[in-house]
mmCIF file of C-alpha atoms in Angstrom:
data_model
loop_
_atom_site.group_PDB
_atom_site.id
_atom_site.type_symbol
_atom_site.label_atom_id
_atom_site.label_comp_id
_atom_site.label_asym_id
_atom_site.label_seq_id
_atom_site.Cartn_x
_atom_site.Cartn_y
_atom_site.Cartn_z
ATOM 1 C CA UNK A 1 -28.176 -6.720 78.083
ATOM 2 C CA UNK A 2 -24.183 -5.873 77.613
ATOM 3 C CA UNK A 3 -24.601 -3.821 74.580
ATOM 4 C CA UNK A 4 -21.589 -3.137 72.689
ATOM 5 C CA UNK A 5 -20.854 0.773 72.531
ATOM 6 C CA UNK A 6 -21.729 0.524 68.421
ATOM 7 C CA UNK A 7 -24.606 -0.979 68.341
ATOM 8 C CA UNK A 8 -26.090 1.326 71.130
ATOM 9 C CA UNK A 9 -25.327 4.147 68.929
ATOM 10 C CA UNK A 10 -26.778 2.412 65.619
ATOM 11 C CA UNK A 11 -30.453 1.711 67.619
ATOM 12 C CA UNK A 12 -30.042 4.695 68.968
ATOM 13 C CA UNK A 13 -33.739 7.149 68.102
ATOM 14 C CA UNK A 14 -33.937 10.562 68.762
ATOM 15 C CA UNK A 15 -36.959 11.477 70.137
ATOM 16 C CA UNK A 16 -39.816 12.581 67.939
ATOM 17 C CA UNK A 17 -39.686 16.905 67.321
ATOM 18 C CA UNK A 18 -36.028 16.874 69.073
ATOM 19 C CA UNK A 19 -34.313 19.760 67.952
ATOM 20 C CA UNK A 20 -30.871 17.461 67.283
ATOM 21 C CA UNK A 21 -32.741 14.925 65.180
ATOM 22 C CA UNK A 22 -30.700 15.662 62.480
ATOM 23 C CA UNK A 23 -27.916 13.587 64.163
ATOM 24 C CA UNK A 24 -29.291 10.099 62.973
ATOM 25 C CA UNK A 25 -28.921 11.056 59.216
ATOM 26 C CA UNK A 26 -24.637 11.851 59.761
ATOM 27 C CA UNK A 27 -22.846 9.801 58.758
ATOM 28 C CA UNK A 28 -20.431 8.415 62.027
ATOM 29 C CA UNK A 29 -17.216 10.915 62.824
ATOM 30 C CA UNK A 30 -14.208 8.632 62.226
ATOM 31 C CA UNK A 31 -12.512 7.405 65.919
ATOM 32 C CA UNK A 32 -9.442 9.793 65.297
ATOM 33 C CA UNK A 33 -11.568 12.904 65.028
ATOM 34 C CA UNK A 34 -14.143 11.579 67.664
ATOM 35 C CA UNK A 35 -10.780 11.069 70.354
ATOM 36 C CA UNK A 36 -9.546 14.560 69.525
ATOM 37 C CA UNK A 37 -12.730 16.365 69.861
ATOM 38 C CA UNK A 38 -13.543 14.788 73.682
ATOM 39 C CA UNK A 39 -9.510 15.458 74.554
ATOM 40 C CA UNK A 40 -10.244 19.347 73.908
ATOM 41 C CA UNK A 41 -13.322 19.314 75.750
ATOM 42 C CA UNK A 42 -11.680 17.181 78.900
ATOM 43 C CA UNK A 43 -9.150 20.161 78.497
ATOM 44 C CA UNK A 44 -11.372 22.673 78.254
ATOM 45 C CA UNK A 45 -13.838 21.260 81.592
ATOM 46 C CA UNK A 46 -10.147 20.511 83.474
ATOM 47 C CA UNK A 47 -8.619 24.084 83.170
ATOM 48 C CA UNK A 48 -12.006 25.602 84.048
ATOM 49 C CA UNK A 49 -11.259 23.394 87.200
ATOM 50 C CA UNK A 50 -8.124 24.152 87.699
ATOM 51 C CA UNK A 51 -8.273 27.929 87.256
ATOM 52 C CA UNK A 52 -10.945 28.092 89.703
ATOM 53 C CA UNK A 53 -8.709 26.173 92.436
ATOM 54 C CA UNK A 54 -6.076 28.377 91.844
ATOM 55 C CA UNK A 55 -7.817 31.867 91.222
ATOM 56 C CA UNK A 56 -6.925 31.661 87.137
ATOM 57 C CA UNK A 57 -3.046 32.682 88.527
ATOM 58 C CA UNK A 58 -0.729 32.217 85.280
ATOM 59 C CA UNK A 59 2.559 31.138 87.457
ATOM 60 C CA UNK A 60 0.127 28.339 88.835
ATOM 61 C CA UNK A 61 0.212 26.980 85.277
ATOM 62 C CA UNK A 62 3.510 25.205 85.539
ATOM 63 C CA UNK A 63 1.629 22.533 87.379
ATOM 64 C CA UNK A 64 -1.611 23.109 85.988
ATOM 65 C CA UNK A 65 -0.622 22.417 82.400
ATOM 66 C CA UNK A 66 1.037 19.409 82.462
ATOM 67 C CA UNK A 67 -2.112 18.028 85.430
ATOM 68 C CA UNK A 68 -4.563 19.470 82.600
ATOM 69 C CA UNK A 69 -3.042 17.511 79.127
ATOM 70 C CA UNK A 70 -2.148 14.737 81.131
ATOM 71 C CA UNK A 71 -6.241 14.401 82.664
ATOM 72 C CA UNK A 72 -7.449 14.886 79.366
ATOM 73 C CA UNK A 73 -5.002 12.648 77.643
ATOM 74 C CA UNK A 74 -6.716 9.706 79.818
ATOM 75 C CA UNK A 75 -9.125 9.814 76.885
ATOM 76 C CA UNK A 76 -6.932 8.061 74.508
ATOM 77 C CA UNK A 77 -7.205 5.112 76.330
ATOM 78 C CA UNK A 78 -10.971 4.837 76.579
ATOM 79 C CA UNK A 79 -13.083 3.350 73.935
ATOM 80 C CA UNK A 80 -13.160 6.179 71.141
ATOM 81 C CA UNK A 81 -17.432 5.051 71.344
ATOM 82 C CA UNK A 82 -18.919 5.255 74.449
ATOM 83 C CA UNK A 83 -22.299 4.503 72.835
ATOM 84 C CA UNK A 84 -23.669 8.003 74.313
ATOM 85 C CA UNK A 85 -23.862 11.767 74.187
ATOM 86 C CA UNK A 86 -25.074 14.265 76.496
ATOM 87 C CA UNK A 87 -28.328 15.630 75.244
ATOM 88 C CA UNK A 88 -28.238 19.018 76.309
ATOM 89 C CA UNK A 89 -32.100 18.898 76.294
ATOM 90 C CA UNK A 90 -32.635 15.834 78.399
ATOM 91 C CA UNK A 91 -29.809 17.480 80.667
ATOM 92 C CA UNK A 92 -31.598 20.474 81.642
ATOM 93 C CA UNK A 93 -35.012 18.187 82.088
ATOM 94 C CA UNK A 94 -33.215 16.171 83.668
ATOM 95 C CA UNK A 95 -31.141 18.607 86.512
ATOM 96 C CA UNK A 96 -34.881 20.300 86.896
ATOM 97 C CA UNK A 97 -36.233 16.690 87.657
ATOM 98 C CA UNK A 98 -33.734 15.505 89.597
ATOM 99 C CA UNK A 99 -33.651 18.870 92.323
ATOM 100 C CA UNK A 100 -37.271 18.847 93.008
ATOM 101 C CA UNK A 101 -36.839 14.538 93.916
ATOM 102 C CA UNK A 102 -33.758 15.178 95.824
ATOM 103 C CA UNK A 103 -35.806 18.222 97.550
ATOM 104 C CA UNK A 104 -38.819 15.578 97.895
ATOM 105 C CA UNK A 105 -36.312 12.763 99.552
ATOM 106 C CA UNK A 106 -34.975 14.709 101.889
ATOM 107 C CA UNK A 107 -38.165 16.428 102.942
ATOM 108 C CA UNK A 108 -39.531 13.301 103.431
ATOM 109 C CA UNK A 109 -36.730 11.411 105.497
ATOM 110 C CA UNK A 110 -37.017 14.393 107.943
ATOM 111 C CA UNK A 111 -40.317 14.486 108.290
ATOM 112 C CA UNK A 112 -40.055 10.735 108.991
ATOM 113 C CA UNK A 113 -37.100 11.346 111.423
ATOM 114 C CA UNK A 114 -38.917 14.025 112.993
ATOM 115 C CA UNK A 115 -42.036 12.842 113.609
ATOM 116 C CA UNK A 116 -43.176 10.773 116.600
ATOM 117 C CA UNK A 117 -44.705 7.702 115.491
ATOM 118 C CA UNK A 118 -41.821 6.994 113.037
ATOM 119 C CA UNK A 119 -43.658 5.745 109.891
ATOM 120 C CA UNK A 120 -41.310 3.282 108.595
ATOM 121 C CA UNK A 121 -42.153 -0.098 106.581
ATOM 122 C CA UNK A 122 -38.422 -0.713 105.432
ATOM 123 C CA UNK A 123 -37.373 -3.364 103.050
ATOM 124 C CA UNK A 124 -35.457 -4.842 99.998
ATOM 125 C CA UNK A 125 -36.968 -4.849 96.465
ATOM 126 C CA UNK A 126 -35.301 -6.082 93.450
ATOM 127 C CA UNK A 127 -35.354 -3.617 90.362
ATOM 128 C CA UNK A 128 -34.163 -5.226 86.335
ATOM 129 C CA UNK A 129 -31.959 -2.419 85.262
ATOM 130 C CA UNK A 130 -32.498 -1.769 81.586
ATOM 131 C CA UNK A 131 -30.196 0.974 80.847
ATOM 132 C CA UNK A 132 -26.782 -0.100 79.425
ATOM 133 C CA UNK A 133 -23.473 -0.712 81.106
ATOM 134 C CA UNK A 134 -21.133 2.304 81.606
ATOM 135 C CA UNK A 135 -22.023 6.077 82.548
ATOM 136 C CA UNK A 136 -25.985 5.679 82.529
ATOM 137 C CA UNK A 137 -25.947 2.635 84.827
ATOM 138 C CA UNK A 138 -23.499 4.419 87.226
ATOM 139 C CA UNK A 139 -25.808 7.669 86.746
ATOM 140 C CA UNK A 140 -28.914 5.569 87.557
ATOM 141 C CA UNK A 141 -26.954 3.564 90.425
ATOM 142 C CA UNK A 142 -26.008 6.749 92.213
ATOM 143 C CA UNK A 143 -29.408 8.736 91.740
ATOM 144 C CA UNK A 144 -31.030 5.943 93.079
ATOM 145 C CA UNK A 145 -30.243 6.941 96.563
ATOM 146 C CA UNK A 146 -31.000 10.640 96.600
ATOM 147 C CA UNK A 147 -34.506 9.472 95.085
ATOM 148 C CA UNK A 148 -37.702 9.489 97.744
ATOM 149 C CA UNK A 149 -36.983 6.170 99.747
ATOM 150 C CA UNK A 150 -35.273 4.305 97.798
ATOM 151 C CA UNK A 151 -31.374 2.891 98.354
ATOM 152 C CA UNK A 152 -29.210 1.026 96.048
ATOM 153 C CA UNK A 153 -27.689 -1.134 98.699
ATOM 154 C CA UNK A 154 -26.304 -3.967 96.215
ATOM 155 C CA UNK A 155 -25.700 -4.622 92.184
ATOM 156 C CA UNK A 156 -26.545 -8.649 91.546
ATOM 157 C CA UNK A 157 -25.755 -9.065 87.726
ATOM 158 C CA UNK A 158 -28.067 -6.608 85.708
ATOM 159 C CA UNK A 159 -30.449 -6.522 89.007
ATOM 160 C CA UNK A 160 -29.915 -4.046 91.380
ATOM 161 C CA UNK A 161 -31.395 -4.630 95.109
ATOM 162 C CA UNK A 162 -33.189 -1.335 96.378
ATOM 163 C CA UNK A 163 -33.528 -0.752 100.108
ATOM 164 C CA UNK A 164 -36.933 1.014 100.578
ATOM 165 C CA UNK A 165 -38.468 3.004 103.512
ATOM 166 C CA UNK A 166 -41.742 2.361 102.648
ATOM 167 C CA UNK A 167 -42.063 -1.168 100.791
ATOM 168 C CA UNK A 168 -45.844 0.066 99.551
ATOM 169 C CA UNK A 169 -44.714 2.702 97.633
ATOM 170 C CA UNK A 170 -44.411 2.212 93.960
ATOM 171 C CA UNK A 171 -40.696 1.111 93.054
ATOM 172 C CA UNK A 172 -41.343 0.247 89.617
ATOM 173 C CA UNK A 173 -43.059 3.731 88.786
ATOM 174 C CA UNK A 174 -40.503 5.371 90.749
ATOM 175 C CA UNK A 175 -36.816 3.810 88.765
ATOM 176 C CA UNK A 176 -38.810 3.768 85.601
ATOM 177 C CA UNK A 177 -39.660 7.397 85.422
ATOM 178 C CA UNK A 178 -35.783 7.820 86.558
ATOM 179 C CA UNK A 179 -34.168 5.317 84.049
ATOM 180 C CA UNK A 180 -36.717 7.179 80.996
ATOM 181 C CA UNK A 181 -34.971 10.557 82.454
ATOM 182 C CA UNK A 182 -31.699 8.960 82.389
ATOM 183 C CA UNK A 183 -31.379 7.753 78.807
ATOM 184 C CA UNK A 184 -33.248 11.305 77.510
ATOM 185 C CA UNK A 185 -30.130 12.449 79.489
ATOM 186 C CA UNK A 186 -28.133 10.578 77.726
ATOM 187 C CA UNK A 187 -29.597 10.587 74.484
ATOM 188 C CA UNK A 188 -30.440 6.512 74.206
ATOM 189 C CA UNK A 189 -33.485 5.233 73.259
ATOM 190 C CA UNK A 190 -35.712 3.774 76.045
ATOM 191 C CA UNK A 191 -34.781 0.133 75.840
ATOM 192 C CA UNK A 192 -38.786 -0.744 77.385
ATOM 193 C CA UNK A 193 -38.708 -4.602 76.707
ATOM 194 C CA UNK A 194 -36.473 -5.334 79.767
ATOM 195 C CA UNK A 195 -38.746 -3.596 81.807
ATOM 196 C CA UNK A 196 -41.894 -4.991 83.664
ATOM 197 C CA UNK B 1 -25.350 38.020 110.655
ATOM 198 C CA UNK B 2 -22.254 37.219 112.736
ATOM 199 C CA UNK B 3 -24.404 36.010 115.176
ATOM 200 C CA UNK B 4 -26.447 33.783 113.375
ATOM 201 C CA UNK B 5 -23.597 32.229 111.485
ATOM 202 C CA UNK B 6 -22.120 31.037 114.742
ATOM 203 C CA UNK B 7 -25.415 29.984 116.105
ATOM 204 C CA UNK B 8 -25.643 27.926 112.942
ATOM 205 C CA UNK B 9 -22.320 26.672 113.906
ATOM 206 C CA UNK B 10 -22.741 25.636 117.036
ATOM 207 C CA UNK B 11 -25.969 23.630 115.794
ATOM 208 C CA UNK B 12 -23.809 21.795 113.371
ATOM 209 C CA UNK B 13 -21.741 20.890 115.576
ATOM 210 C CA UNK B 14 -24.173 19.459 118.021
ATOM 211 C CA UNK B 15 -25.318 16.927 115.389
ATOM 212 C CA UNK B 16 -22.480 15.739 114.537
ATOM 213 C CA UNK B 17 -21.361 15.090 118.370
ATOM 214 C CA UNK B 18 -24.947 13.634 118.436
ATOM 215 C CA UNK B 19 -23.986 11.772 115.618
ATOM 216 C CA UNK B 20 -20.994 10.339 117.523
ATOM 217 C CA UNK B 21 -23.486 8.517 119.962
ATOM 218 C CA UNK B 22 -24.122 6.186 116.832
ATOM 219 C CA UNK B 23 -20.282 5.440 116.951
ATOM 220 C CA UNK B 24 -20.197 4.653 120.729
ATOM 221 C CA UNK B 25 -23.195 2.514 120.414
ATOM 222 C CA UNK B 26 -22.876 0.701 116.776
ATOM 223 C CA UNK B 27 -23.374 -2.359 117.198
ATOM 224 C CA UNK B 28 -21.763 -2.924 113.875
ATOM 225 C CA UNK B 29 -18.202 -1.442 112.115
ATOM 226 C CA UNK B 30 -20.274 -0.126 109.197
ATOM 227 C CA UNK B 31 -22.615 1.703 111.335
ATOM 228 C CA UNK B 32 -19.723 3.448 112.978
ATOM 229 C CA UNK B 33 -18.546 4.866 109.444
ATOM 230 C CA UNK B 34 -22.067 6.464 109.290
ATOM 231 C CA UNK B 35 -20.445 8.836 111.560
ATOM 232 C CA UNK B 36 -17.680 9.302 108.915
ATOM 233 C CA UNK B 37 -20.479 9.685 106.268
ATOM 234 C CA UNK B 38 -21.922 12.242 108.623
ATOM 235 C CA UNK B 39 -18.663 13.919 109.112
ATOM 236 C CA UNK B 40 -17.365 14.084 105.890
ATOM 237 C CA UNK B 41 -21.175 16.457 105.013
ATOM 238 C CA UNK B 42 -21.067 18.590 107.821
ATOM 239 C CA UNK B 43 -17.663 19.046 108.300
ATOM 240 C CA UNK B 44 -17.963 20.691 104.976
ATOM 241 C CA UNK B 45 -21.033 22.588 105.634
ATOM 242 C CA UNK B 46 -19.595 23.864 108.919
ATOM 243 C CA UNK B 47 -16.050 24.773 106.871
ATOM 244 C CA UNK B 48 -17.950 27.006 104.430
ATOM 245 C CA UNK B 49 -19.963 28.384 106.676
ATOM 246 C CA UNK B 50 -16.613 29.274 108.744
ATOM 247 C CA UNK B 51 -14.974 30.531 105.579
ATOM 248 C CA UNK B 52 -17.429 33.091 105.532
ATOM 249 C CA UNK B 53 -17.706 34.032 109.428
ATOM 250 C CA UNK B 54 -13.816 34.998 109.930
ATOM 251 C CA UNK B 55 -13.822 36.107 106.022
ATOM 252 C CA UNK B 56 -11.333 33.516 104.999
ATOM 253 C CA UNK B 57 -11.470 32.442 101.468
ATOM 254 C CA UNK B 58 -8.155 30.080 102.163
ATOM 255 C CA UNK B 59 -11.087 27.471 104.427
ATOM 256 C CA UNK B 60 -12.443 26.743 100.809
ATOM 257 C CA UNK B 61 -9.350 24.801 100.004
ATOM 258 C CA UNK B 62 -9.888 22.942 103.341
ATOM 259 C CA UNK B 63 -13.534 22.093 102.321
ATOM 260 C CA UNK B 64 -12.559 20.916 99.279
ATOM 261 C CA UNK B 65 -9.844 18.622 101.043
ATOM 262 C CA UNK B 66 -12.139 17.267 103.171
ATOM 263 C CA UNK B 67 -14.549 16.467 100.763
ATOM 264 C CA UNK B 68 -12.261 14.360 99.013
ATOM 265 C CA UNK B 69 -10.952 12.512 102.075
ATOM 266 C CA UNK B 70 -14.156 11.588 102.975
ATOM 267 C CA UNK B 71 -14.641 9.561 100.061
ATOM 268 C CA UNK B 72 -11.143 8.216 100.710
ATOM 269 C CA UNK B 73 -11.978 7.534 104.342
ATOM 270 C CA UNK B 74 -14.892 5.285 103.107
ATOM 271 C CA UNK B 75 -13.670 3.574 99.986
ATOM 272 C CA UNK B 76 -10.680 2.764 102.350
ATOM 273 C CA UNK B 77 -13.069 1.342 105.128
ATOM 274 C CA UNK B 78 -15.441 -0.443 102.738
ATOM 275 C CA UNK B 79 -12.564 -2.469 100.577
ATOM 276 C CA UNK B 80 -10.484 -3.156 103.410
ATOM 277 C CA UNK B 81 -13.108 -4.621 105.826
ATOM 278 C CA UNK B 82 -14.470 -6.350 102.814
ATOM 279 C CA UNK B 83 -11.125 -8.020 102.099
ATOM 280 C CA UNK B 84 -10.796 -9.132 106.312
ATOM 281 C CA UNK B 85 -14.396 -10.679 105.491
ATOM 282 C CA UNK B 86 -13.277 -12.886 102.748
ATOM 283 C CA UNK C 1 -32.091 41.638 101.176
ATOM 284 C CA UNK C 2 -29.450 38.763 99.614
ATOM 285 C CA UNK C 3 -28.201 38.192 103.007
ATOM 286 C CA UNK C 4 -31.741 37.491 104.360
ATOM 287 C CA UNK C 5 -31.911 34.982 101.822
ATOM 288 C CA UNK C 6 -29.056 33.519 102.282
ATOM 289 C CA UNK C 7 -29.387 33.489 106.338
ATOM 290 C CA UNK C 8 -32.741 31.245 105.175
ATOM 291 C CA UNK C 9 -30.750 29.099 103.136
ATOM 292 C CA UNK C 10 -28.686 28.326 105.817
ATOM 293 C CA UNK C 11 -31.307 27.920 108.469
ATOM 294 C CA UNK C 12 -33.378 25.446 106.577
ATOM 295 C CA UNK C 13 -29.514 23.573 105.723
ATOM 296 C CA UNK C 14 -29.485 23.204 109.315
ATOM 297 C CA UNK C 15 -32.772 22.003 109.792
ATOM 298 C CA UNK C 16 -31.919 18.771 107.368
ATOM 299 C CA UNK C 17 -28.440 18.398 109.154
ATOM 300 C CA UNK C 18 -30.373 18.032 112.435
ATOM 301 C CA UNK C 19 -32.949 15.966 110.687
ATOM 302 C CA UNK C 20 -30.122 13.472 109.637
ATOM 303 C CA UNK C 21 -28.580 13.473 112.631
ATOM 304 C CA UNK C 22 -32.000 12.271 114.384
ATOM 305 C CA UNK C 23 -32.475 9.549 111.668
ATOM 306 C CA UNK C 24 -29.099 8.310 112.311
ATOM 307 C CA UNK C 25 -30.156 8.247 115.701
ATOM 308 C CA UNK C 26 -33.839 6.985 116.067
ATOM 309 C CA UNK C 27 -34.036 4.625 112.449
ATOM 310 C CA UNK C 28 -34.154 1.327 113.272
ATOM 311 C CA UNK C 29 -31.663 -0.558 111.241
ATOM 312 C CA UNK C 30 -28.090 0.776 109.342
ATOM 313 C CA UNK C 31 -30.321 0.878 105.986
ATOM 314 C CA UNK C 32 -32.722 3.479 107.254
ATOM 315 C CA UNK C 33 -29.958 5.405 108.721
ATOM 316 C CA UNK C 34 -27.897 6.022 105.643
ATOM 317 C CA UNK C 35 -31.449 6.829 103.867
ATOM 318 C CA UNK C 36 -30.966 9.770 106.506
ATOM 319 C CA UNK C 37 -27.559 10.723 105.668
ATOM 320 C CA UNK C 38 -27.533 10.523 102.433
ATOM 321 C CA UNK C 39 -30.535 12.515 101.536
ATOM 322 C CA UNK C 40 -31.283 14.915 104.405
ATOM 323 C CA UNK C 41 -27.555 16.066 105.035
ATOM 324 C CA UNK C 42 -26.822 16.103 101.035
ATOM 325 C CA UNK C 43 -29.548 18.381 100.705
ATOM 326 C CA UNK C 44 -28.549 20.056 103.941
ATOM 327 C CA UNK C 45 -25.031 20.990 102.506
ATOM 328 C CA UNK C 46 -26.543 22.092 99.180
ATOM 329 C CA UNK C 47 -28.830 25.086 100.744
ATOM 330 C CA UNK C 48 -26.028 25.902 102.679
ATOM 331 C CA UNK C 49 -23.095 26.117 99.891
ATOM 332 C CA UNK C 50 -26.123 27.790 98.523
ATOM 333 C CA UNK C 51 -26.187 30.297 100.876
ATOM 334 C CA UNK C 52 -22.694 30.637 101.595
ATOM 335 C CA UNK C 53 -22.306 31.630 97.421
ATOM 336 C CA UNK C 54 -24.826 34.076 98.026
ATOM 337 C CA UNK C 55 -22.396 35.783 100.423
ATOM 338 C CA UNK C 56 -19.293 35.507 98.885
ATOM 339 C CA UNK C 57 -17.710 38.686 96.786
ATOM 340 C CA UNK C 58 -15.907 36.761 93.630
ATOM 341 C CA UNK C 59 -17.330 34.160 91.004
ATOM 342 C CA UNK C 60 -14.282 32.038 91.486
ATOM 343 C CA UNK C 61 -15.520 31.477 95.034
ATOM 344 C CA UNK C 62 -19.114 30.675 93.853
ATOM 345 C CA UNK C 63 -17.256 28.506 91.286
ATOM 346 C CA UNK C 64 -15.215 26.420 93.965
ATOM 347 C CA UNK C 65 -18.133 26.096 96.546
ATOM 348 C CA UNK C 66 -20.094 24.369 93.535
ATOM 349 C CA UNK C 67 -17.454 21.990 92.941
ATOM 350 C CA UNK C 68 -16.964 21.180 96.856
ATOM 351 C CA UNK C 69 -20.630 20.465 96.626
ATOM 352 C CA UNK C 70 -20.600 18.847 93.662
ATOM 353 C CA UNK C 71 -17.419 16.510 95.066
ATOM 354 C CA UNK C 72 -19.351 16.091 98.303
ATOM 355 C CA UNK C 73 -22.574 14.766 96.700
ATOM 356 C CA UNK C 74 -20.765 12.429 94.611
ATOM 357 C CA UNK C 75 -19.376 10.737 97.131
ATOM 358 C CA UNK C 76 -22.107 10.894 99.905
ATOM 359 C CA UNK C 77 -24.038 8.827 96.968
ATOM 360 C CA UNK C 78 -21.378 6.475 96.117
ATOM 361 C CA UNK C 79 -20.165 5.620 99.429
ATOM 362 C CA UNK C 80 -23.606 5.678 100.876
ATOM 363 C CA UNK C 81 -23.973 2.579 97.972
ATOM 364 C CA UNK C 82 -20.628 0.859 99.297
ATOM 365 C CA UNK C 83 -21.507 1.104 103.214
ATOM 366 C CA UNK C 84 -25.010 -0.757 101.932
ATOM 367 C CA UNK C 85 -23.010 -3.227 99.986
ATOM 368 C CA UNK C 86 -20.811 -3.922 102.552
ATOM 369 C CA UNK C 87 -23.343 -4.136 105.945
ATOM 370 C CA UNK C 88 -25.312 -6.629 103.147
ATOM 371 C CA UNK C 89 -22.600 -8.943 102.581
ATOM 372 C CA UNK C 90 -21.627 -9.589 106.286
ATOM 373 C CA UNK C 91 -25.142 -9.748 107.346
ATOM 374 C CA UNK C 92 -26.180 -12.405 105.203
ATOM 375 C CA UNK C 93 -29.508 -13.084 106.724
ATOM 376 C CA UNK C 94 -30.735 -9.644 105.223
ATOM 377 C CA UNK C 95 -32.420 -10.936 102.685
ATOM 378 C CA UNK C 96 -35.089 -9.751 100.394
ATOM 379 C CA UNK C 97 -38.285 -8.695 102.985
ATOM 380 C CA UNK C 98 -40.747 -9.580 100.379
ATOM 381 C CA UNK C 99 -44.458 -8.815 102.420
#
């Protein structure tokens, strides 16, 4: 299940009518270009940061510069493939998605909290994760818990251990429609023969 | 508005004193740094809210410092009680 | 009229602090309580910073309250994972409650 960044990116399908389909036919960016490209976006994201902490004042730039090249330098030491790309399609599905479940969870906990009789049937379920290693398993680890009543409490190999609220609901429905969000997010096919 | 704001305030921070009753009963460490957890969210929320209530945009720099020292506060808690377990 | 909304915002932010608060209080075990933290007070802080923006005069403000949020949800979700982790590990006997 540890795919290597490269061949992620060689299996990799666009979905079907995607408006970046062309993608699959270019021929791969070479490393150098591929570094250089991310450091100017890190840049780009880190001075947006840093104006905004420091009202976009131009003496605050003496620290600010040297904080901003040095943050986006860090990229020159990661792998020059991660093995994904933001779709900015999948993002936007995705953000949509994700508020209306985080809007569900949390309407849901309180109503539990709130109510009298407490309606709880908590226990642990273990979920086969079947996206790859790196930023979609962190995504999916971290979404997890802001997902209706479900919990990643623990990470055993390529398993992760799910504390639910209610043990009848439907785990497997529940991480599968998030992991099939997750790699449209990321722009990975949906590796389906992991999952049950 | 005023009003409200500090009714909202003072509701805030009722839960998290509530919250503290979790840290005086535990049983457990962990459960104790819910209260962090807790504390870390509101204190935030209440920060913001505060910013706005005696119009000082300064408090946003305080939010965003405790924001970060929450997660501090817990990575702290969770790899050093982990290493006294081993 | 933007103020109304964003007194609602606030209102309802409240109502999922208090709502956490009471789960940390009333679930049964440390699982079920950071279930209540994590969701009900992340989404608690969101409508608020939500309605805070609303009420703010510059876009650099709107700008940093976004971050805080988006710094504050981060972590609530990772550390909620690591206080889960840990309370697993040193009680072993939580195993998997297969029914």
């Amino acid at each position: 299940m540890t795919q290597t960044a490269p061949a992620a990116r060689n299996t990799r399908i666009d979905p079907p009518g995607a408006a970046n389909a062309v993608t699959v036919h270019q021929a791969p960016e070479p490393p150098v270009a591929s570094h250089w490209r991310r450091f100017l976006a890190t840049a780009l994201a880190l001075s947006l940061i840093w104006g905004a902490l420091t009202g976009f004042r131009s003496d605050a730039l003496i620290f600010g510069l040297p904080a901003v090249l040095a943050g986006a330098g860090l990229v020159f030491l990661l792998p020059s493939r991660p093995g994904w790309r933001l779709s900015p399609r999948g993002a936007l599905t995705f953000v949509l998605w994700f508020a209306a479940q985080t809007v569900r969870g949390a309407v849901d906990v309180a109503l539990r909290a709130f109510s009298p009789a407490m309606p709880l049937r908590p226990g642990f379920r273990r979920y086969p994760i079947a996206l790859p290693q790196g930023a979609p398993r962190v995504m999916f680890l971290n979404t997890i818990t802001l997902l209706p009543g479900t919990l990643s409490a623990e990470i055993a190999g390529d398993q992760v251990i799910v504390h639910m609220l209610d043990t009848s609901a439907d785990l497997n429905a529940d991480l599968g429609a998030l992991e099939t969000r997750i790699a449209a997010l990321f722009a990975l096919n949906r590796p389906t023969e992991t999952t049950p | 508005m005023t009003h409200f704001l500090a009714a909202i305030l003072i509701l805030l921070l009722v839960s998290i004193l509530a919250g503290l009753i979790r840290v005086l009963r535990g049983p457990a460490p962990a459960e104790r740094m819910l209260a962090a957890q807790l504390f870390g969210t509101a204190a935030v929320a209440i920060i913001l809210i505060l910013s706005q209530l005696m119009a000082m945009p300064a408090l946003l720099d305080v939010a965003m410092v405790f924001a970060l020292l929450a997660a501090v506060t817990l990575l702290a808690f969770v790899v050093l009680a982990g290493r006294r377990a081993r | 009229m933007l103020d109304l909304i964003a007194a609602g915002l606030i209102g309802f932010g409240t109502v999922f602090f208090i709502a956490g608060t009471v789960g940390l209080l009333r679930f049964p075990d440390i699982f079920c309580r950071l279930h209540a933290l994590t969701k009900a007070d992340g989404l608690g802080l969101a409508l608020i910073a939500l309605g805070v923006a609303l009420m703010v005069g510059t876009w650099a403000e709107v700008f940093r309250i976004a971050l805080i949020w988006f710094f504050v949800a981060v972590a609530s979700a990772t550390s909620g994972h690591l206080i889960a982790a840990h309370a697993r590990q040193s009680m072993p006997q939580t195993g998997e409650a297969d029914d």
